[in-house]
Amino acid sequence: MLLDPSRGYDLIGDVHGCANTLVRLLELMGYRRQDGVWRHPQRMAIFLGDLIDRGPRIREAVHLVHDMVRAGEALCIMGNHEFNALGWMTPAPPGSGRAFVREHTARHERLIGDTLRQFEAYPHEWRDMLAWFYEMPLFLDAGHFRVVHACWDEAMIAALRGQFPSGCIDEHFLQASAIPGSFACNVLDRLLRGTDMRLPGGLTMTSSDGFTRSFFRTKFWAGNPLTYGDVQFQPDPLPEQVACLPLSEEDKAQLLTYGPEQPPLFVGHYWRSGTPAPICPNIACLDYSAVMYGKLVAYRLDQEKRLDPAKFVWVEVERPGPAR
């Protein structure tokens, strides 16, 4: 997608139903609500996906972003939570061994439960929003910058473009993702969830949300990593005895690279904390755990080729005070 290189773009991280916080961030950046739509006289917002789930005002957040996109004031890519919602509602293909693309387990139900409850009285709106999710591309390549929810994999994106030049998938591709190891499964997992690596020696770790995993999320830009700790990129740290272990040559061969000569890349997804800043000169993660009382973060991009730490803006998400 070719975007106007002379225009300014405000890249906004994972909203997760924090509609009031999003309004505060837009106001901070000079957007104003006109004719029911948030607008800026010179700039456009680009949302990095994960509008839904977990938050207190999911329906309001989805409508706010949807209306901006429809009015030409914003773009929005697909996050793993929009993909999960489509998968939850879509029957799996025969032979996949499951009833729905997104299996209806208790854990998956907890993740989408708030969204379904908040749209329960508005079934027609929910159908419209599901149709809109299919219009969200899996990536944007504007030439002078790129956007993807979790991981930029050059080879996979090139192959996906061969089938879907716009980056927007259809229901058949979504259903194909229910087949483990399929191209659709691999693309959606990589672009929307990132890269991972198996913990050595059959070890597992339990995350802060109580889910036990044998894999951990990894950087896709590590230049010359030596240990497991050098490639770890997730909120939950690796056990100390694992972090210091050396990577094998086989481990290193699995890793992707995103070189310093490539255009600025913006991702969400990773539940960061602390003061927003680039993770390397040309990569920024804008997910700072807003729905967990962190920060809702944006980066105000103009024509720079290297990211400027001074161009991150954010609002703190305040915890509710005690009832009176």
PDB file of N, CA and C in Angstrom, residues 85-169:
ATOM      1  N   ALA A  85     -11.068 -13.785  17.079  1.00  0.00           N
ATOM      2  CA  ALA A  85     -12.523 -13.591  17.056  1.00  0.00           C
ATOM      3  C   ALA A  85     -13.123 -14.211  15.800  1.00  0.00           C
ATOM      4  N   LEU A  86     -12.484 -14.000  14.657  1.00  0.00           N
ATOM      5  CA  LEU A  86     -12.964 -14.624  13.423  1.00  0.00           C
ATOM      6  C   LEU A  86     -12.912 -16.137  13.547  1.00  0.00           C
ATOM      7  N   GLY A  87     -11.816 -16.648  14.103  1.00  0.00           N
ATOM      8  CA  GLY A  87     -11.683 -18.093  14.258  1.00  0.00           C
ATOM      9  C   GLY A  87     -12.695 -18.680  15.215  1.00  0.00           C
ATOM     10  N   TRP A  88     -13.037 -17.928  16.266  1.00  0.00           N
ATOM     11  CA  TRP A  88     -14.028 -18.400  17.244  1.00  0.00           C
ATOM     12  C   TRP A  88     -15.397 -18.569  16.584  1.00  0.00           C
ATOM     13  N   MET A  89     -15.712 -17.713  15.626  1.00  0.00           N
ATOM     14  CA  MET A  89     -17.028 -17.712  15.007  1.00  0.00           C
ATOM     15  C   MET A  89     -17.107 -18.574  13.750  1.00  0.00           C
ATOM     16  N   THR A  90     -15.980 -19.108  13.264  1.00  0.00           N
ATOM     17  CA  THR A  90     -15.932 -19.745  11.953  1.00  0.00           C
ATOM     18  C   THR A  90     -15.750 -21.256  12.075  1.00  0.00           C
ATOM     19  N   PRO A  91     -16.639 -22.065  11.482  1.00  0.00           N
ATOM     20  CA  PRO A  91     -16.459 -23.515  11.516  1.00  0.00           C
ATOM     21  C   PRO A  91     -15.144 -23.928  10.865  1.00  0.00           C
ATOM     22  N   ALA A  92     -14.509 -24.921  11.445  1.00  0.00           N
ATOM     23  CA  ALA A  92     -13.260 -25.434  10.888  1.00  0.00           C
ATOM     24  C   ALA A  92     -13.561 -26.326   9.685  1.00  0.00           C
ATOM     25  N   PRO A  93     -12.607 -26.491   8.780  1.00  0.00           N
ATOM     26  CA  PRO A  93     -12.842 -27.349   7.619  1.00  0.00           C
ATOM     27  C   PRO A  93     -12.863 -28.818   8.011  1.00  0.00           C
ATOM     28  N   PRO A  94     -13.519 -29.662   7.209  1.00  0.00           N
ATOM     29  CA  PRO A  94     -13.514 -31.104   7.485  1.00  0.00           C
ATOM     30  C   PRO A  94     -12.080 -31.637   7.551  1.00  0.00           C
ATOM     31  N   GLY A  95     -11.870 -32.568   8.470  1.00  0.00           N
ATOM     32  CA  GLY A  95     -10.554 -33.189   8.582  1.00  0.00           C
ATOM     33  C   GLY A  95      -9.591 -32.464   9.485  1.00  0.00           C
ATOM     34  N   SER A  96     -10.002 -31.322  10.038  1.00  0.00           N
ATOM     35  CA  SER A  96      -9.087 -30.568  10.897  1.00  0.00           C
ATOM     36  C   SER A  96      -9.087 -31.069  12.336  1.00  0.00           C
ATOM     37  N   GLY A  97     -10.093 -31.875  12.682  1.00  0.00           N
ATOM     38  CA  GLY A  97     -10.155 -32.421  14.030  1.00  0.00           C
ATOM     39  C   GLY A  97     -10.719 -31.469  15.065  1.00  0.00           C
ATOM     40  N   ARG A  98     -11.342 -30.403  14.621  1.00  0.00           N
ATOM     41  CA  ARG A  98     -11.938 -29.450  15.553  1.00  0.00           C
ATOM     42  C   ARG A  98     -13.231 -28.912  14.954  1.00  0.00           C
ATOM     43  N   ALA A  99     -14.070 -28.309  15.813  1.00  0.00           N
ATOM     44  CA  ALA A  99     -15.353 -27.791  15.335  1.00  0.00           C
ATOM     45  C   ALA A  99     -15.209 -26.376  14.776  1.00  0.00           C
ATOM     46  N   PHE A 100     -14.333 -25.565  15.398  1.00  0.00           N
ATOM     47  CA  PHE A 100     -14.141 -24.182  14.972  1.00  0.00           C
ATOM     48  C   PHE A 100     -12.652 -23.926  14.734  1.00  0.00           C
ATOM     49  N   VAL A 101     -12.375 -22.945  13.917  1.00  0.00           N
ATOM     50  CA  VAL A 101     -10.973 -22.590  13.660  1.00  0.00           C
ATOM     51  C   VAL A 101     -10.268 -22.262  14.973  1.00  0.00           C
ATOM     52  N   ARG A 102     -10.925 -21.498  15.826  1.00  0.00           N
ATOM     53  CA  ARG A 102     -10.421 -21.209  17.168  1.00  0.00           C
ATOM     54  C   ARG A 102     -11.162 -22.113  18.126  1.00  0.00           C
ATOM     55  N   GLU A 103     -10.482 -23.103  18.684  1.00  0.00           N
ATOM     56  CA  GLU A 103     -11.152 -24.093  19.514  1.00  0.00           C
ATOM     57  C   GLU A 103     -11.826 -23.433  20.723  1.00  0.00           C
ATOM     58  N   HIS A 104     -12.999 -23.935  21.070  1.00  0.00           N
ATOM     59  CA  HIS A 104     -13.790 -23.350  22.147  1.00  0.00           C
ATOM     60  C   HIS A 104     -13.376 -23.933  23.494  1.00  0.00           C
ATOM     61  N   THR A 105     -12.130 -23.684  23.872  1.00  0.00           N
ATOM     62  CA  THR A 105     -11.638 -24.127  25.170  1.00  0.00           C
ATOM     63  C   THR A 105     -12.005 -23.093  26.230  1.00  0.00           C
ATOM     64  N   ALA A 106     -11.864 -23.483  27.486  1.00  0.00           N
ATOM     65  CA  ALA A 106     -12.175 -22.555  28.576  1.00  0.00           C
ATOM     66  C   ALA A 106     -11.247 -21.341  28.540  1.00  0.00           C
ATOM     67  N   ARG A 107      -9.977 -21.556  28.231  1.00  0.00           N
ATOM     68  CA  ARG A 107      -9.029 -20.436  28.182  1.00  0.00           C
ATOM     69  C   ARG A 107      -9.387 -19.467  27.060  1.00  0.00           C
ATOM     70  N   HIS A 108      -9.690 -19.999  25.874  1.00  0.00           N
ATOM     71  CA  HIS A 108     -10.054 -19.134  24.751  1.00  0.00           C
ATOM     72  C   HIS A 108     -11.354 -18.382  25.042  1.00  0.00           C
ATOM     73  N   GLU A 109     -12.271 -19.050  25.739  1.00  0.00           N
ATOM     74  CA  GLU A 109     -13.534 -18.390  26.086  1.00  0.00           C
ATOM     75  C   GLU A 109     -13.295 -17.232  27.050  1.00  0.00           C
ATOM     76  N   ARG A 110     -12.362 -17.409  27.997  1.00  0.00           N
ATOM     77  CA  ARG A 110     -12.044 -16.300  28.908  1.00  0.00           C
ATOM     78  C   ARG A 110     -11.482 -15.109  28.137  1.00  0.00           C
ATOM     79  N   LEU A 111     -10.652 -15.358  27.133  1.00  0.00           N
ATOM     80  CA  LEU A 111     -10.019 -14.269  26.397  1.00  0.00           C
ATOM     81  C   LEU A 111     -11.025 -13.450  25.594  1.00  0.00           C
ATOM     82  N   ILE A 112     -11.997 -14.127  24.986  1.00  0.00           N
ATOM     83  CA  ILE A 112     -12.956 -13.412  24.133  1.00  0.00           C
ATOM     84  C   ILE A 112     -14.241 -13.060  24.878  1.00  0.00           C
ATOM     85  N   GLY A 113     -14.375 -13.544  26.104  1.00  0.00           N
ATOM     86  CA  GLY A 113     -15.639 -13.403  26.821  1.00  0.00           C
ATOM     87  C   GLY A 113     -16.118 -11.973  26.972  1.00  0.00           C
ATOM     88  N   ASP A 114     -15.207 -11.060  27.337  1.00  0.00           N
ATOM     89  CA  ASP A 114     -15.621  -9.661  27.524  1.00  0.00           C
ATOM     90  C   ASP A 114     -16.147  -9.065  26.224  1.00  0.00           C
ATOM     91  N   THR A 115     -15.497  -9.399  25.106  1.00  0.00           N
ATOM     92  CA  THR A 115     -15.945  -8.880  23.813  1.00  0.00           C
ATOM     93  C   THR A 115     -17.344  -9.381  23.486  1.00  0.00           C
ATOM     94  N   LEU A 116     -17.570 -10.672  23.628  1.00  0.00           N
ATOM     95  CA  LEU A 116     -18.880 -11.235  23.300  1.00  0.00           C
ATOM     96  C   LEU A 116     -19.968 -10.663  24.201  1.00  0.00           C
ATOM     97  N   ARG A 117     -19.664 -10.476  25.476  1.00  0.00           N
ATOM     98  CA  ARG A 117     -20.670  -9.924  26.396  1.00  0.00           C
ATOM     99  C   ARG A 117     -21.000  -8.477  26.039  1.00  0.00           C
ATOM    100  N   GLN A 118     -19.994  -7.698  25.684  1.00  0.00           N
ATOM    101  CA  GLN A 118     -20.255  -6.288  25.401  1.00  0.00           C
ATOM    102  C   GLN A 118     -20.987  -6.077  24.080  1.00  0.00           C
ATOM    103  N   PHE A 119     -20.926  -7.043  23.177  1.00  0.00           N
ATOM    104  CA  PHE A 119     -21.686  -6.971  21.926  1.00  0.00           C
ATOM    105  C   PHE A 119     -22.964  -7.810  21.970  1.00  0.00           C
ATOM    106  N   GLU A 120     -23.232  -8.464  23.094  1.00  0.00           N
ATOM    107  CA  GLU A 120     -24.337  -9.425  23.152  1.00  0.00           C
ATOM    108  C   GLU A 120     -25.669  -8.793  22.771  1.00  0.00           C
ATOM    109  N   ALA A 121     -25.907  -7.577  23.192  1.00  0.00           N
ATOM    110  CA  ALA A 121     -27.182  -6.910  22.884  1.00  0.00           C
ATOM    111  C   ALA A 121     -27.185  -6.260  21.503  1.00  0.00           C
ATOM    112  N   TYR A 122     -26.081  -6.400  20.766  1.00  0.00           N
ATOM    113  CA  TYR A 122     -25.948  -5.752  19.453  1.00  0.00           C
ATOM    114  C   TYR A 122     -25.439  -6.769  18.418  1.00  0.00           C
ATOM    115  N   PRO A 123     -26.178  -7.844  18.200  1.00  0.00           N
ATOM    116  CA  PRO A 123     -25.671  -8.911  17.313  1.00  0.00           C
ATOM    117  C   PRO A 123     -25.410  -8.435  15.891  1.00  0.00           C
ATOM    118  N   HIS A 124     -26.219  -7.499  15.391  1.00  0.00           N
ATOM    119  CA  HIS A 124     -26.002  -7.004  14.030  1.00  0.00           C
ATOM    120  C   HIS A 124     -24.689  -6.225  13.951  1.00  0.00           C
ATOM    121  N   GLU A 125     -24.380  -5.467  15.002  1.00  0.00           N
ATOM    122  CA  GLU A 125     -23.102  -4.754  15.024  1.00  0.00           C
ATOM    123  C   GLU A 125     -21.934  -5.727  15.050  1.00  0.00           C
ATOM    124  N   TRP A 126     -22.057  -6.799  15.823  1.00  0.00           N
ATOM    125  CA  TRP A 126     -20.975  -7.782  15.909  1.00  0.00           C
ATOM    126  C   TRP A 126     -20.743  -8.433  14.551  1.00  0.00           C
ATOM    127  N   ARG A 127     -21.811  -8.743  13.837  1.00  0.00           N
ATOM    128  CA  ARG A 127     -21.648  -9.309  12.486  1.00  0.00           C
ATOM    129  C   ARG A 127     -20.936  -8.311  11.573  1.00  0.00           C
ATOM    130  N   ASP A 128     -21.308  -7.038  11.668  1.00  0.00           N
ATOM    131  CA  ASP A 128     -20.660  -6.015  10.843  1.00  0.00           C
ATOM    132  C   ASP A 128     -19.181  -5.886  11.185  1.00  0.00           C
ATOM    133  N   MET A 129     -18.857  -5.958  12.465  1.00  0.00           N
ATOM    134  CA  MET A 129     -17.455  -5.819  12.862  1.00  0.00           C
ATOM    135  C   MET A 129     -16.629  -7.028  12.442  1.00  0.00           C
ATOM    136  N   LEU A 130     -17.210  -8.212  12.513  1.00  0.00           N
ATOM    137  CA  LEU A 130     -16.496  -9.396  12.027  1.00  0.00           C
ATOM    138  C   LEU A 130     -16.195  -9.267  10.538  1.00  0.00           C
ATOM    139  N   ALA A 131     -17.158  -8.760   9.774  1.00  0.00           N
ATOM    140  CA  ALA A 131     -16.914  -8.542   8.342  1.00  0.00           C
ATOM    141  C   ALA A 131     -15.807  -7.501   8.145  1.00  0.00           C
ATOM    142  N   TRP A 132     -15.787  -6.480   9.015  1.00  0.00           N
ATOM    143  CA  TRP A 132     -14.742  -5.460   8.917  1.00  0.00           C
ATOM    144  C   TRP A 132     -13.359  -6.033   9.242  1.00  0.00           C
ATOM    145  N   PHE A 133     -13.302  -6.970  10.180  1.00  0.00           N
ATOM    146  CA  PHE A 133     -12.002  -7.568  10.521  1.00  0.00           C
ATOM    147  C   PHE A 133     -11.334  -8.172   9.282  1.00  0.00           C
ATOM    148  N   TYR A 134     -12.135  -8.722   8.362  1.00  0.00           N
ATOM    149  CA  TYR A 134     -11.560  -9.272   7.127  1.00  0.00           C
ATOM    150  C   TYR A 134     -10.960  -8.174   6.239  1.00  0.00           C
ATOM    151  N   GLU A 135     -11.370  -6.944   6.444  1.00  0.00           N
ATOM    152  CA  GLU A 135     -10.819  -5.837   5.665  1.00  0.00           C
ATOM    153  C   GLU A 135      -9.514  -5.303   6.252  1.00  0.00           C
ATOM    154  N   MET A 136      -9.133  -5.807   7.418  1.00  0.00           N
ATOM    155  CA  MET A 136      -7.883  -5.373   8.042  1.00  0.00           C
ATOM    156  C   MET A 136      -6.718  -6.139   7.412  1.00  0.00           C
ATOM    157  N   PRO A 137      -5.762  -5.481   6.791  1.00  0.00           N
ATOM    158  CA  PRO A 137      -4.622  -6.198   6.232  1.00  0.00           C
ATOM    159  C   PRO A 137      -3.735  -6.770   7.341  1.00  0.00           C
ATOM    160  N   LEU A 138      -3.001  -7.813   7.012  1.00  0.00           N
ATOM    161  CA  LEU A 138      -2.077  -8.394   7.974  1.00  0.00           C
ATOM    162  C   LEU A 138      -0.804  -7.568   8.115  1.00  0.00           C
ATOM    163  N   PHE A 139      -0.566  -6.665   7.180  1.00  0.00           N
ATOM    164  CA  PHE A 139       0.633  -5.829   7.227  1.00  0.00           C
ATOM    165  C   PHE A 139       0.402  -4.603   6.350  1.00  0.00           C
ATOM    166  N   LEU A 140       1.187  -3.580   6.581  1.00  0.00           N
ATOM    167  CA  LEU A 140       1.267  -2.418   5.693  1.00  0.00           C
ATOM    168  C   LEU A 140       2.735  -2.195   5.348  1.00  0.00           C
ATOM    169  N   ASP A 141       3.006  -1.990   4.073  1.00  0.00           N
ATOM    170  CA  ASP A 141       4.341  -1.617   3.633  1.00  0.00           C
ATOM    171  C   ASP A 141       4.213  -0.315   2.861  1.00  0.00           C
ATOM    172  N   ALA A 142       4.534   0.789   3.534  1.00  0.00           N
ATOM    173  CA  ALA A 142       4.389   2.105   2.924  1.00  0.00           C
ATOM    174  C   ALA A 142       5.641   2.546   2.187  1.00  0.00           C
ATOM    175  N   GLY A 143       6.629   1.677   2.103  1.00  0.00           N
ATOM    176  CA  GLY A 143       7.884   2.048   1.463  1.00  0.00           C
ATOM    177  C   GLY A 143       8.857   2.632   2.457  1.00  0.00           C
ATOM    178  N   HIS A 144       8.490   3.804   3.032  1.00  0.00           N
ATOM    179  CA  HIS A 144       9.396   4.426   3.998  1.00  0.00           C
ATOM    180  C   HIS A 144       9.134   3.975   5.433  1.00  0.00           C
ATOM    181  N   PHE A 145       8.100   3.146   5.663  1.00  0.00           N
ATOM    182  CA  PHE A 145       7.912   2.481   6.954  1.00  0.00           C
ATOM    183  C   PHE A 145       7.012   1.273   6.759  1.00  0.00           C
ATOM    184  N   ARG A 146       7.001   0.389   7.759  1.00  0.00           N
ATOM    185  CA  ARG A 146       6.222  -0.843   7.704  1.00  0.00           C
ATOM    186  C   ARG A 146       5.491  -1.047   9.024  1.00  0.00           C
ATOM    187  N   VAL A 147       4.387  -1.787   8.941  1.00  0.00           N
ATOM    188  CA  VAL A 147       3.566  -2.058  10.119  1.00  0.00           C
ATOM    189  C   VAL A 147       3.106  -3.510  10.067  1.00  0.00           C
ATOM    190  N   VAL A 148       3.267  -4.226  11.178  1.00  0.00           N
ATOM    191  CA  VAL A 148       2.734  -5.580  11.318  1.00  0.00           C
ATOM    192  C   VAL A 148       2.480  -5.786  12.805  1.00  0.00           C
ATOM    193  N   HIS A 149       1.544  -6.656  13.145  1.00  0.00           N
ATOM    194  CA  HIS A 149       1.182  -6.767  14.557  1.00  0.00           C
ATOM    195  C   HIS A 149       2.318  -7.344  15.397  1.00  0.00           C
ATOM    196  N   ALA A 150       2.993  -8.397  14.917  1.00  0.00           N
ATOM    197  CA  ALA A 150       3.982  -9.062  15.771  1.00  0.00           C
ATOM    198  C   ALA A 150       5.341  -9.264  15.121  1.00  0.00           C
ATOM    199  N   CYS A 151       5.407  -9.640  13.840  1.00  0.00           N
ATOM    200  CA  CYS A 151       6.701 -10.008  13.260  1.00  0.00           C
ATOM    201  C   CYS A 151       6.700  -9.774  11.761  1.00  0.00           C
ATOM    202  N   TRP A 152       7.748  -9.112  11.280  1.00  0.00           N
ATOM    203  CA  TRP A 152       7.920  -8.918   9.841  1.00  0.00           C
ATOM    204  C   TRP A 152       8.798 -10.057   9.306  1.00  0.00           C
ATOM    205  N   ASP A 153       8.176 -10.969   8.572  1.00  0.00           N
ATOM    206  CA  ASP A 153       8.887 -12.072   7.940  1.00  0.00           C
ATOM    207  C   ASP A 153       8.843 -11.839   6.436  1.00  0.00           C
ATOM    208  N   GLU A 154       9.957 -11.401   5.871  1.00  0.00           N
ATOM    209  CA  GLU A 154       9.995 -10.967   4.478  1.00  0.00           C
ATOM    210  C   GLU A 154       9.520 -12.054   3.526  1.00  0.00           C
ATOM    211  N   ALA A 155       9.995 -13.296   3.730  1.00  0.00           N
ATOM    212  CA  ALA A 155       9.648 -14.383   2.810  1.00  0.00           C
ATOM    213  C   ALA A 155       8.162 -14.712   2.888  1.00  0.00           C
ATOM    214  N   MET A 156       7.624 -14.799   4.094  1.00  0.00           N
ATOM    215  CA  MET A 156       6.206 -15.121   4.240  1.00  0.00           C
ATOM    216  C   MET A 156       5.322 -14.018   3.684  1.00  0.00           C
ATOM    217  N   ILE A 157       5.699 -12.774   3.911  1.00  0.00           N
ATOM    218  CA  ILE A 157       4.899 -11.661   3.409  1.00  0.00           C
ATOM    219  C   ILE A 157       4.933 -11.636   1.887  1.00  0.00           C
ATOM    220  N   ALA A 158       6.079 -11.923   1.297  1.00  0.00           N
ATOM    221  CA  ALA A 158       6.166 -11.976  -0.168  1.00  0.00           C
ATOM    222  C   ALA A 158       5.256 -13.063  -0.719  1.00  0.00           C
ATOM    223  N   ALA A 159       5.251 -14.236  -0.074  1.00  0.00           N
ATOM    224  CA  ALA A 159       4.391 -15.330  -0.528  1.00  0.00           C
ATOM    225  C   ALA A 159       2.915 -14.988  -0.329  1.00  0.00           C
ATOM    226  N   LEU A 160       2.591 -14.350   0.785  1.00  0.00           N
ATOM    227  CA  LEU A 160       1.205 -13.953   1.048  1.00  0.00           C
ATOM    228  C   LEU A 160       0.731 -12.944   0.009  1.00  0.00           C
ATOM    229  N   ARG A 161       1.612 -12.005  -0.359  1.00  0.00           N
ATOM    230  CA  ARG A 161       1.248 -11.012  -1.372  1.00  0.00           C
ATOM    231  C   ARG A 161       0.883 -11.665  -2.696  1.00  0.00           C
ATOM    232  N   GLY A 162       1.502 -12.814  -2.976  1.00  0.00           N
ATOM    233  CA  GLY A 162       1.172 -13.520  -4.210  1.00  0.00           C
ATOM    234  C   GLY A 162      -0.278 -13.954  -4.255  1.00  0.00           C
ATOM    235  N   GLN A 163      -0.851 -14.277  -3.095  1.00  0.00           N
ATOM    236  CA  GLN A 163      -2.260 -14.685  -3.020  1.00  0.00           C
ATOM    237  C   GLN A 163      -3.187 -13.504  -2.736  1.00  0.00           C
ATOM    238  N   PHE A 164      -2.727 -12.591  -1.862  1.00  0.00           N
ATOM    239  CA  PHE A 164      -3.563 -11.481  -1.413  1.00  0.00           C
ATOM    240  C   PHE A 164      -2.732 -10.198  -1.498  1.00  0.00           C
ATOM    241  N   PRO A 165      -2.698  -9.554  -2.654  1.00  0.00           N
ATOM    242  CA  PRO A 165      -1.859  -8.353  -2.806  1.00  0.00           C
ATOM    243  C   PRO A 165      -2.168  -7.256  -1.796  1.00  0.00           C
ATOM    244  N   SER A 166      -3.421  -7.179  -1.342  1.00  0.00           N
ATOM    245  CA  SER A 166      -3.797  -6.144  -0.379  1.00  0.00           C
ATOM    246  C   SER A 166      -3.387  -6.491   1.044  1.00  0.00           C
ATOM    247  N   GLY A 167      -3.009  -7.758   1.276  1.00  0.00           N
ATOM    248  CA  GLY A 167      -2.706  -8.205   2.626  1.00  0.00           C
ATOM    249  C   GLY A 167      -3.917  -8.625   3.420  1.00  0.00           C
ATOM    250  N   CYS A 168      -5.124  -8.536   2.822  1.00  0.00           N
ATOM    251  CA  CYS A 168      -6.365  -8.917   3.498  1.00  0.00           C
ATOM    252  C   CYS A 168      -6.729 -10.346   3.120  1.00  0.00           C
ATOM    253  N   ILE A 169      -6.930 -11.198   4.111  1.00  0.00           N
ATOM    254  CA  ILE A 169      -7.251 -12.602   3.854  1.00  0.00           C
ATOM    255  C   ILE A 169      -8.759 -12.778   3.713  1.00  0.00           C
TER     256      ILE A 169
END
